[in-house]
Every structure is written in structure tokens, then in C-alpha cells.
CSV table of C-alpha atoms and ligand atoms in Angstrom, one decimal:
chain,number,residue,atom,x,y,z
E,1,MET,CA,4.7,4.8,26.4
E,2,GLU,CA,5.3,7.2,23.6
E,3,TYR,CA,7.0,5.8,20.4
E,4,GLY,CA,8.1,7.3,17.1
E,5,TYR,CA,6.0,6.0,14.2
E,6,TYR,CA,7.0,5.3,10.7
E,7,PRO,CA,3.9,4.4,8.8
E,8,GLY,CA,5.6,4.1,5.4
E,9,CYS,CA,3.9,4.6,2.1
E,10,SER,CA,1.5,1.6,2.2
E,11,LEU,CA,0.0,2.4,5.5
E,12,THR,CA,-0.8,6.0,4.4
E,13,GLY,CA,-2.3,4.5,1.2
E,14,SER,CA,-3.7,1.1,0.4
E,15,ALA,CA,-3.0,-0.3,3.8
E,16,HIS,CA,-4.8,2.6,5.6
E,17,LYS,CA,-6.9,0.0,7.4
E,18,LEU,CA,-3.9,-1.4,9.1
E,19,ASP,CA,-2.8,2.1,10.1
E,20,VAL,CA,-6.2,2.9,11.6
E,21,THR,CA,-6.6,-0.4,13.5
E,22,LEU,CA,-3.0,-0.5,14.7
E,23,LYS,CA,-3.3,3.0,16.2
E,24,LYS,CA,-6.5,2.0,18.0
E,25,VAL,CA,-4.8,-1.1,19.4
E,26,PHE,CA,-1.9,0.9,20.7
E,27,LYS,CA,-4.1,3.4,22.3
E,28,LYS,CA,-6.0,0.7,24.1
E,29,LEU,CA,-2.7,-0.7,25.3
E,30,GLY,CA,-1.8,2.8,26.6
E,31,HIS,CA,0.8,3.7,24.0
E,32,THR,CA,1.0,6.8,21.8
E,33,LEU,CA,2.5,6.8,18.3
E,34,LYS,CA,4.1,10.1,17.1
E,35,GLU,CA,4.7,10.2,13.4
E,36,ILE,CA,8.3,11.0,12.4
E,37,PRO,CA,8.1,14.4,10.7
E,38,ASP,CA,8.7,14.4,6.9
E,39,TRP,CA,9.7,10.7,6.7
E,40,ASN,CA,10.6,9.4,3.2
E,41,CYS,CA,9.9,6.2,1.4
E,42,CYS,CA,12.1,3.2,2.5
E,43,GLY,CA,12.6,2.1,-1.1
E,44,ALA,CA,11.0,-1.3,-0.3
E,45,PHE,CA,12.8,-3.9,-2.5
E,46,GLU,CA,12.9,-1.7,-5.6
E,47,TYR,CA,16.6,-0.7,-5.6
E,48,GLY,CA,19.4,-3.0,-6.8
E,49,ASN,CA,22.0,-0.6,-5.4
E,50,ARG,CA,22.4,-1.6,-1.7
E,51,ASN,CA,23.9,1.7,-0.7
E,52,GLU,CA,21.1,3.7,-2.4
E,53,LEU,CA,18.5,1.5,-0.7
E,54,VAL,CA,20.0,1.7,2.8
E,55,GLY,CA,20.4,5.4,2.2
E,56,PHE,CA,16.6,5.9,2.2
E,57,SER,CA,16.4,4.5,5.7
E,58,LYS,CA,19.5,6.3,6.9
E,59,SER,CA,17.8,9.5,6.0
E,60,ASN,CA,14.7,8.5,8.0
E,61,LEU,CA,16.9,7.7,11.0
E,62,LYS,CA,18.3,11.2,10.7
E,63,LYS,CA,14.9,12.7,10.6
E,64,ALA,CA,14.0,10.7,13.7
E,65,GLU,CA,17.1,12.0,15.6
E,66,GLY,CA,16.1,14.0,18.7
E,67,PHE,CA,12.5,13.1,18.0
E,68,CYS,CA,12.4,9.6,19.4
E,69,ASN,CA,14.6,6.7,20.5
E,70,GLU,CA,12.3,3.9,19.4
E,71,ILE,CA,10.6,3.7,16.0
E,72,VAL,CA,7.5,1.5,15.4
E,73,ALA,CA,7.5,0.3,11.8
E,74,PRO,CA,4.5,-2.0,10.9
E,75,CYS,CA,5.2,-2.7,7.3
E,76,PRO,CA,7.6,-5.7,7.1
E,77,ALA,CA,9.6,-4.1,4.2
E,78,CYS,CA,10.0,-0.7,6.0
E,79,TYR,CA,10.8,-2.6,9.3
E,80,LYS,CA,13.6,-4.6,7.7
E,81,ASN,CA,15.1,-1.6,5.8
E,82,LEU,CA,15.1,0.6,8.9
E,83,LYS,CA,16.5,-2.1,11.0
E,84,GLU,CA,19.4,-2.8,8.6
E,85,ALA,CA,20.2,0.9,8.3
E,86,SER,CA,20.3,1.3,12.1
E,87,LYS,CA,22.6,-1.7,12.4
E,88,GLU,CA,24.9,-0.2,9.7
E,89,GLU,CA,25.0,3.1,11.4
E,90,GLY,CA,25.4,1.7,14.9
E,91,LYS,CA,22.6,4.0,15.9
E,92,PRO,CA,21.1,3.6,19.4
E,93,VAL,CA,17.6,4.0,18.1
E,94,SER,CA,15.6,0.7,18.2
E,95,ILE,CA,13.4,-0.3,15.4
E,96,LEU,CA,10.4,-2.1,16.7
E,97,HIS,CA,7.8,-4.3,15.0
E,98,PRO,CA,4.3,-4.2,16.6
E,99,LEU,CA,4.3,-8.1,16.8
E,100,ASP,CA,7.3,-7.9,19.0
E,101,MET,CA,5.6,-5.3,21.2
E,102,PHE,CA,2.5,-7.3,21.8
E,103,GLU,CA,3.7,-9.3,24.8
E,104,TYR,CA,1.9,-12.3,25.8
E,105,SER,CA,1.3,-10.9,29.3
E,106,ASP,CA,-0.2,-7.7,27.7
E,107,ILE,CA,-2.4,-9.6,25.5
E,108,SER,CA,-3.6,-12.0,28.2
E,109,SER,CA,-4.4,-9.1,30.4
E,110,ILE,CA,-6.7,-7.6,27.8
E,111,GLN,CA,-10.2,-7.2,29.3
E,112,ALA,CA,-11.5,-9.4,26.5
E,113,LYS,CA,-15.0,-8.7,25.5
E,114,ARG,CA,-15.3,-11.6,23.2
E,115,ASP,CA,-13.6,-14.9,22.4
E,116,LEU,CA,-12.8,-16.9,19.3
E,117,LYS,CA,-14.5,-20.1,20.2
E,118,GLY,CA,-15.6,-22.2,17.2
E,119,ARG,CA,-13.4,-20.1,14.8
E,120,LEU,CA,-10.6,-21.4,12.8
E,121,PHE,CA,-7.7,-19.3,11.6
E,122,THR,CA,-4.5,-19.6,9.6
E,123,PRO,CA,-1.9,-17.1,11.0
E,124,TYR,CA,0.3,-16.3,8.0
E,125,TYR,CA,3.6,-14.4,8.6
E,126,GLY,CA,5.1,-14.6,5.1
E,127,CYS,CA,8.7,-13.9,4.4
E,128,VAL,CA,10.2,-10.6,5.5
E,129,LEU,CA,9.0,-10.8,9.1
E,130,LEU,CA,10.8,-14.0,9.6
E,131,ARG,CA,13.8,-13.8,7.3
E,132,PRO,CA,16.6,-13.1,7.2
E,133,GLU,CA,17.4,-13.9,10.8
E,134,GLU,CA,19.2,-10.7,11.7
E,135,THR,CA,16.2,-8.6,11.0
E,136,ALA,CA,13.5,-11.1,11.9
E,137,ILE,CA,10.9,-10.5,14.6
E,138,LYS,CA,11.3,-12.3,17.9
E,139,ASN,CA,7.7,-13.2,18.6
E,140,LYS,CA,7.4,-15.8,15.7
E,141,ASP,CA,4.2,-17.4,17.0
E,142,ILE,CA,2.4,-14.5,18.7
E,143,MET,CA,-0.6,-14.8,16.4
E,144,GLU,CA,-1.0,-18.5,17.2
E,145,LYS,CA,-0.7,-17.8,20.9
E,146,VAL,CA,-3.4,-15.2,20.8
E,147,ILE,CA,-5.8,-17.3,18.8
E,148,THR,CA,-5.5,-20.3,21.2
E,149,LEU,CA,-5.6,-18.1,24.3
E,150,PHE,CA,-9.0,-16.9,23.3
E,151,GLY,CA,-10.3,-20.3,22.3
E,152,GLY,CA,-9.8,-20.3,18.5
E,153,GLU,CA,-8.3,-23.1,16.5
E,154,VAL,CA,-5.1,-22.7,14.5
E,155,ASP,CA,-4.2,-24.2,11.1
E,156,GLY,CA,-1.5,-23.7,8.4
E,157,GLU,CA,1.6,-24.1,10.6
E,158,LYS,CA,3.5,-25.7,7.6
E,159,VAL,CA,2.9,-22.7,5.3
E,160,LYS,CA,3.1,-19.8,7.7
E,161,ASP,CA,6.5,-18.8,6.4
E,162,ARG,CA,6.1,-19.6,2.7
E,163,CYS,CA,6.0,-16.9,0.1
E,164,CYS,CA,2.7,-15.4,-1.2
E,165,GLY,CA,4.7,-14.0,-4.2
E,166,GLY,CA,3.5,-10.5,-3.4
E,167,ASN,CA,6.7,-9.1,-4.6
E,168,GLN,CA,6.0,-10.3,-8.2
E,169,PHE,CA,2.4,-9.0,-8.2
E,170,PHE,CA,3.1,-6.1,-10.4
E,171,ILE,CA,5.7,-7.9,-12.5
E,172,ASN,CA,4.4,-11.4,-13.3
E,173,LYS,CA,1.0,-11.7,-11.6
E,174,TRP,CA,0.7,-15.4,-12.7
E,175,ALA,CA,3.5,-16.2,-10.3
E,176,THR,CA,1.8,-14.4,-7.5
E,177,GLU,CA,-1.4,-16.2,-8.3
E,178,ARG,CA,0.3,-19.6,-8.2
E,179,LEU,CA,2.1,-19.0,-4.9
E,180,SER,CA,-0.8,-17.4,-3.1
E,181,THR,CA,-3.2,-20.1,-4.3
E,182,LEU,CA,-0.8,-22.7,-2.9
E,183,ILE,CA,-1.0,-21.1,0.5
E,184,LEU,CA,-4.8,-20.7,0.3
E,185,ASP,CA,-5.3,-24.3,-0.8
E,186,LYS,CA,-3.1,-25.7,2.0
E,187,THR,CA,-4.8,-23.9,4.8
E,188,ARG,CA,-8.3,-23.7,6.3
E,189,GLY,CA,-10.2,-20.9,8.0
E,190,ASP,CA,-9.7,-17.2,8.0
E,191,LEU,CA,-6.2,-15.9,7.2
E,192,LEU,CA,-4.6,-13.6,9.7
E,193,VAL,CA,-1.7,-11.5,8.3
E,194,PHE,CA,0.3,-8.4,9.2
E,195,CYS,CA,2.0,-7.6,5.9
E,196,PRO,CA,0.0,-5.3,3.5
E,197,LEU,CA,1.4,-7.0,0.5
E,198,CYS,CA,0.4,-10.5,1.7
E,199,HIS,CA,-3.0,-9.1,2.5
E,200,MET,CA,-3.4,-7.8,-1.1
E,201,ALA,CA,-2.1,-10.9,-2.8
E,202,LEU,CA,-4.1,-13.4,-0.7
E,203,LYS,CA,-7.2,-11.2,-1.0
E,204,THR,CA,-7.0,-10.9,-4.7
E,205,PHE,CA,-6.5,-14.6,-5.3
E,206,SER,CA,-8.8,-16.1,-2.7
E,207,LYS,CA,-12.3,-17.1,-3.8
E,208,ASN,CA,-14.2,-16.5,-0.6
E,209,ARG,CA,-11.8,-16.7,2.3
E,210,LYS,CA,-11.6,-13.8,4.8
E,211,ILE,CA,-8.2,-12.1,4.9
E,212,LEU,CA,-7.8,-10.2,8.2
E,213,TYR,CA,-5.1,-8.1,9.8
E,214,PHE,CA,-4.0,-9.3,13.2
E,215,THR,CA,-5.1,-5.9,14.5
E,216,ASP,CA,-8.6,-6.6,13.3
E,217,MET,CA,-8.6,-9.6,15.6
E,218,LEU,CA,-7.3,-7.7,18.6
E,219,LEU,CA,-9.9,-4.9,18.2
E,220,TYR,CA,-12.6,-7.6,18.0
E,221,LEU,CA,-11.4,-9.2,21.2
E,222,MET,CA,-11.2,-5.8,22.9
E,223,GLY,CA,-14.8,-5.2,22.0
E,224,GLU,CA,-14.0,-2.3,19.7
E,225,THR,CA,-15.6,-3.9,16.7
E,226,ASN,CA,-18.6,-6.2,16.5
E,227,THR,CA,-17.7,-8.6,13.8
E,228,LEU,CA,-14.5,-10.4,12.7
N,1,MET,CA,36.8,-13.0,-27.5
N,2,GLN,CA,39.3,-12.7,-24.6
N,3,LYS,CA,38.5,-9.0,-24.4
N,4,ILE,CA,34.7,-9.7,-24.1
N,5,GLU,CA,35.3,-12.2,-21.3
N,6,LYS,CA,37.4,-9.6,-19.4
N,7,ASN,CA,34.7,-7.0,-19.8
N,8,CYS,CA,32.1,-9.4,-18.5
N,9,ALA,CA,34.3,-10.2,-15.5
N,10,LEU,CA,34.6,-6.5,-14.7
N,11,GLN,CA,30.9,-5.9,-15.2
N,12,ASN,CA,30.1,-8.8,-12.8
N,13,GLU,CA,32.4,-7.3,-10.2
N,14,LYS,CA,30.4,-4.1,-10.5
N,15,ILE,CA,27.2,-6.1,-10.0
N,16,ILE,CA,28.5,-7.8,-7.0
N,17,GLU,CA,29.6,-4.5,-5.5
N,18,LEU,CA,26.2,-3.0,-6.2
N,19,ALA,CA,24.7,-5.7,-4.0
N,20,GLY,CA,27.1,-4.8,-1.2
N,21,TYR,CA,29.5,-7.7,-1.7
N,22,LYS,CA,33.0,-8.3,-2.8
N,23,LYS,CA,33.9,-11.1,-5.3
N,24,GLU,CA,35.8,-13.0,-2.5
N,25,ASP,CA,32.6,-13.2,-0.5
N,26,PHE,CA,31.2,-15.7,-2.9
N,27,SER,CA,34.3,-17.9,-2.8
N,28,VAL,CA,33.0,-19.4,0.4
N,29,CYS,CA,30.0,-20.9,-1.3
N,30,LEU,CA,30.2,-24.7,-0.8
N,31,GLY,CA,28.1,-25.6,-3.8
N,32,CYS,CA,25.8,-27.5,-1.5
N,33,LYS,CA,22.8,-26.2,-3.4
N,34,ILE,CA,20.6,-26.0,-0.4
N,35,CYS,CA,19.6,-22.6,-1.8
N,36,ALA,CA,18.3,-24.4,-4.9
N,37,SER,CA,16.4,-26.9,-3.0
N,38,VAL,CA,14.4,-24.3,-0.9
N,39,CYS,CA,14.0,-21.7,-3.6
N,40,THR,CA,10.4,-20.4,-4.0
N,41,VAL,CA,10.8,-20.4,-7.8
N,42,ASN,CA,10.6,-24.1,-7.7
N,43,ASP,CA,6.9,-23.7,-6.7
N,44,LEU,CA,6.4,-22.1,-10.1
N,45,SER,CA,7.5,-25.4,-11.7
N,46,ILE,CA,10.6,-23.7,-13.0
N,47,ASN,CA,14.0,-25.1,-12.2
N,48,THR,CA,16.4,-22.6,-10.6
N,49,ASN,CA,19.7,-22.8,-9.1
N,50,PRO,CA,20.8,-19.7,-7.2
N,51,GLN,CA,24.2,-21.3,-6.6
N,52,GLU,CA,24.8,-21.4,-10.3
N,53,LEU,CA,24.0,-17.7,-10.6
N,54,LEU,CA,26.6,-16.9,-7.9
N,55,SER,CA,29.3,-19.0,-9.5
N,56,SER,CA,28.5,-17.5,-12.9
N,57,LEU,CA,29.0,-14.0,-11.4
N,58,PHE,CA,32.2,-15.2,-9.7
N,59,LEU,CA,33.7,-16.7,-12.8
N,60,GLY,CA,32.8,-13.8,-14.9
N,61,ASN,CA,30.2,-15.5,-17.1
N,62,THR,CA,27.3,-13.6,-18.6
N,63,ILE,CA,23.8,-13.9,-17.0
N,64,GLU,CA,21.0,-13.4,-19.4
N,65,LYS,CA,17.8,-11.4,-18.9
N,66,ASP,CA,15.7,-14.5,-19.2
N,67,ASN,CA,17.4,-16.3,-16.3
N,68,PRO,CA,14.5,-17.6,-14.3
N,69,LEU,CA,15.9,-16.1,-11.0
N,70,VAL,CA,16.3,-12.7,-12.7
N,71,ARG,CA,12.7,-12.9,-13.8
N,72,TYR,CA,11.0,-14.6,-10.9
N,73,CYS,CA,12.9,-14.2,-7.7
N,74,THR,CA,10.3,-13.2,-5.1
N,75,ASN,CA,12.8,-11.8,-2.5
N,76,CYS,CA,11.6,-14.3,0.0
N,77,TYR,CA,15.0,-14.9,1.5
N,78,ARG,CA,14.4,-18.6,2.0
N,79,CYS,CA,17.8,-19.3,0.2
N,80,THR,CA,19.6,-16.8,2.6
N,81,SER,CA,18.1,-18.3,5.6
N,82,ALA,CA,19.0,-21.9,4.6
N,83,CYS,CA,22.5,-21.0,3.3
N,84,PRO,CA,25.4,-21.9,5.6
N,85,TRP,CA,26.9,-18.5,4.7
N,86,LYS,CA,23.7,-16.6,4.7
N,87,ILE,CA,24.4,-15.2,1.3
N,88,ARG,CA,21.8,-12.7,0.4
N,89,ILE,CA,21.0,-14.0,-3.0
N,90,PRO,CA,17.9,-11.9,-3.6
N,91,GLU,CA,19.9,-8.8,-3.2
N,92,VAL,CA,22.4,-10.1,-5.8
N,93,VAL,CA,19.5,-10.7,-8.1
N,94,ARG,CA,18.2,-7.2,-7.5
N,95,ALA,CA,21.6,-5.8,-8.4
N,96,LEU,CA,21.5,-7.9,-11.6
N,97,ARG,CA,18.1,-6.6,-12.5
N,98,GLU,CA,19.3,-3.1,-12.0
N,99,ASP,CA,22.4,-3.7,-14.1
N,100,LEU,CA,20.3,-5.3,-16.9
N,101,GLY,CA,17.8,-2.4,-16.7
N,102,ILE,CA,14.9,-4.7,-16.0
N,103,GLU,CA,11.8,-2.9,-14.7
N,104,SER,CA,8.2,-3.4,-15.2
N,105,GLN,CA,6.1,-0.3,-16.0
N,106,PHE,CA,4.7,-0.5,-12.5
N,107,GLU,CA,8.2,-0.6,-10.9
N,108,LYS,CA,9.2,2.4,-13.1
N,109,ALA,CA,6.1,4.3,-11.9
N,110,PHE,CA,6.8,3.4,-8.3
N,111,LYS,CA,10.4,4.7,-8.4
N,112,GLY,CA,9.1,7.7,-10.4
N,113,ALA,CA,6.8,8.7,-7.5
N,114,ILE,CA,9.7,8.4,-5.1
N,115,SER,CA,11.8,10.7,-7.2
N,116,ILE,CA,9.0,13.3,-7.4
N,117,TRP,CA,7.7,13.2,-3.9
N,118,GLY,CA,10.1,11.2,-1.8
N,119,ARG,CA,7.2,8.8,-1.1
N,120,VAL,CA,5.1,6.4,-3.2
N,121,TYR,CA,1.9,8.2,-4.2
N,122,GLU,CA,-0.4,5.3,-5.3
N,123,PRO,CA,-2.8,7.2,-7.6
N,124,TYR,CA,0.3,8.3,-9.6
N,125,VAL,CA,1.7,4.9,-9.7
N,126,PHE,CA,-1.6,3.4,-11.0
N,127,LEU,CA,-2.0,6.2,-13.5
N,128,MET,CA,1.5,5.7,-14.9
N,129,SER,CA,1.2,2.0,-15.1
N,130,ALA,CA,-2.4,2.0,-16.4
N,131,THR,CA,-1.6,0.7,-19.8
N,132,PHE,CA,0.4,-2.2,-18.3
N,133,MET,CA,-2.4,-3.0,-15.8
N,134,LEU,CA,-5.0,-2.9,-18.5
N,135,LYS,CA,-3.1,-5.1,-20.9
N,136,GLU,CA,-2.1,-7.6,-18.2
N,137,GLY,CA,-5.7,-8.0,-16.8
N,138,TYR,CA,-5.4,-6.4,-13.4
N,139,MET,CA,-8.6,-4.5,-13.8
N,140,GLN,CA,-10.6,-7.6,-13.0
N,141,TYR,CA,-9.5,-7.4,-9.4
N,142,MET,CA,-10.8,-3.9,-8.9
N,143,PRO,CA,-13.9,-5.1,-7.0
N,144,LYS,CA,-11.6,-6.8,-4.5
N,145,TRP,CA,-9.4,-3.8,-4.2
N,146,LEU,CA,-12.1,-1.4,-3.1
N,147,GLU,CA,-11.0,-1.6,0.5
N,148,TYR,CA,-7.5,-0.5,-0.5
N,149,ILE,CA,-8.6,2.8,-2.1
N,150,SER,CA,-7.9,5.9,-0.1
N,151,PHE,CA,-7.8,9.5,-1.1
N,152,HIS,CA,-5.2,11.9,0.0
N,153,LEU,CA,-3.0,14.5,-1.6
N,154,PRO,CA,0.7,13.7,-2.1
N,155,HIS,CA,3.1,14.8,0.5
N,156,LYS,CA,6.3,16.2,-0.7
N,157,THR,CA,9.4,15.4,1.2
N,158,LYS,CA,13.1,15.2,0.6
N,159,ARG,CA,14.0,11.9,-0.9
N,160,ARG,CA,17.0,11.6,1.5
H,301,SF4,S1,14.9,-15.1,-2.5
H,301,SF4,FE1,14.8,-15.5,-4.7
H,301,SF4,S2,16.5,-16.9,-5.0
H,301,SF4,FE2,16.1,-16.9,-2.8
H,301,SF4,S3,14.7,-18.6,-2.4
H,301,SF4,FE3,13.5,-16.8,-2.7
H,301,SF4,S4,13.0,-16.8,-4.9
H,301,SF4,FE4,14.7,-18.2,-4.6
H,302,SF4,S1,23.2,-22.5,0.1
H,302,SF4,FE1,24.9,-21.0,0.2
H,302,SF4,S2,26.8,-22.2,0.3
H,302,SF4,FE2,25.1,-23.6,-0.4
H,302,SF4,S3,25.3,-23.5,-2.7
H,302,SF4,FE3,23.7,-22.0,-2.0
H,302,SF4,S4,24.9,-20.1,-1.9
H,302,SF4,FE4,26.4,-21.8,-1.9
């Protein structure tokens, strides 16, 4: 399948690793991502004026018109903003999050080259992928399922939807440090995330834990990378 | 005195509208304070009460810049998700912050990049908030941030 792609600012910058690994995973699963021409920033959570904020994503929907009917938006903030705009506009275009596209059947049919035996992971979803309900993803435990399917052990169920404080990172970093540390302290193993901001917050405040994107794990299982 | 109160009520209505709500929308709040019990700001050992913030707005009372939610709300939507009416409190807080003109240097730079290029251009954001980052001790994290650094030229697009 061919999908429209909205990488958003972070995947073209600091989260370039997520962009690269995600594209590889999609290619392996037989999907093509076509970047929406001339997309603009979604505004993240930086605007107090709701109309102004939704306006950014409405503009992106316009740019995608006639280009694609489905938009893949990996960054949780972009995903939420686009989804809200498309609901408000009543547009037929669907906004998809990669986690909702990785169906269990697809994943279990991966010609796995490796397994996760003897490894321990905390799948961490954070806030925006799971809340509010109207824009939340459907596959709320896909990361757990994949870990167990390939023989790994899961931890951190209780904190998987707690807040890492990423949003306060460049305002009051002590708050982010406190919240991320709570998550790190209450979990064991390597942390598996999808949100670029969670990745940065947890990585910054972890002493020696590995913070991995879920896509890193998929590529490892597919035999595309040698270490995880 | 009465005049000041009236002004404040009007101002509050403006804030409520900025967040995409109408004043009446808050009249459904049950005062159950579930929002307060789940609020992430509690984890910072700071007492907060989103319900009180809503009722202050509703009643036309002033909300100060140092209100803990105005300062520390993380946009986690735990309150919204637990609220029987699904009130989007973080969006109300954002509208309040905008109205009060609260912005860290980083946030200003972030929005600045968007108004120039239509996208966030991280090298610009870091440059424009360098004094804030230096003063606040962000530089110590640089070794951990190496994997986030990428080089590309800014792409100019229409903001909307
Ligand atoms: S979104 Fe803000 S007010 Fe609501 S629970 Fe999170 S920190 Fe508290
Ligand atoms: S949870 Fe909702 S209804 Fe209950 S006090 Fe908070 S805002 Fe009001």
C-alpha cells in the first residue's frame, strides 16, 4: 500500500532515527510512504488559541488533498493535531498512527531472524498516544504483544501511560527530571517508546538504561540490524 | 472595585473562548475533583486542583501567573480522560498561559521558527534560546544528545 506521510518537524530533525527506522520497517512490510508536499508544522502544544492550533493541521490537510487519502503521522503530537483537525473538518482522509498499522497478524508473520529471549523491556506509551480517548490509538498494547510473541519479558505495566514530563523539558526541566525519574525508577529493563519527546526526556535522565524506539526492535527482529 | 471584577469576568470569557469553549460548558463540572486526584502535577509534590481553576474562570476570578497549573501542567490529559465530562483542562491552561503572556525563551524561539519557516528549525531554536539553556544548565546533557543532532538546511513553507 501507498500512504501519505507527515513526518513533522521532529522526525526531520532530532528524531531522524525514528524517521529512518520507520521507513525501513514500512518498506519491509510492503508499504510506501509519500511525503506530503510542503507540509507545515502542526504547532505541537505551543498555541493557546485553539483555532490557531487546529488551523495549522487544517492547512496540512488541504496540502494533502488530492495527494493521498490516508496520512501516516508517527509523532504523537502531530498525530493528535491532525486527527482533531480532520474530525473538525469532517474530511474523509484518515489519520493513521504506525502503532495502529502494525497488526498482530502482520507482525507475527514477520520472517523473524532473531528473538527476544532473555531480554526484559518496559514498553512506554506516555500520554498523547493514549489520551484523550477520541484521538487515542487503538492498539494500546501492541508493544507488549510483540515483546511476548518473540520471547521477551514485559515490565512497567503500571506506568506505561504516566507522564514523562517531556512537555515541561524546556520550561522547568526539574519537573521533567522528577517525572521521568519516577518512570525509570519504577520499571526494569530497556525502555521501548514511540514518542520522540519521551525518548529525549527518558534518555536525558536515565543513568544507564537503554531507550529504544519500537521500530529499532522491529528492525532487529527482521534481521536488519545486529544489535538491540 | 466592581468595575475590575466585571473586566476580569470578560477577560475570563475571552480565555475560555480561546480554548474553544463557552462559559456554559464549565457549568456541568460536578466538583468531583477527580481531575485533582489524577493530576500529574501531584507527582511534583505540588498541590493542584484543576477544578478550582475552572470554577475561578467560571466565576470571573483572577488567576495568577504563579498558579501551579499555569506553571507546571504537562499536557498529559490525565484529568480529561478521568473527568466525567471530558473537559480539556490542559487546553484551558494553554489559553491562560497565552493570555498571561507566559513563554519560556525556548517556546518563543520555537514559535519564532514556525513564523519564519512554517516549520521548527532546531538549530535556530537552540541558537535563539542559548542563553536560557546555558543559564539553566542544559549543556550538561549534550553528550546524551549527540544522537539527536542532524544537519539539514531549513525548508521554507507557508505557515498555513
Ligand atoms: S493535563 Fe495538566 S491539569 Fe490535566 S492532569 Fe495533566 S498536568 Fe494535571
Ligand atoms: S473531573 Fe471534571 S467534573 Fe470532576 S471536578 Fe474535575 S473538571 Fe469538574
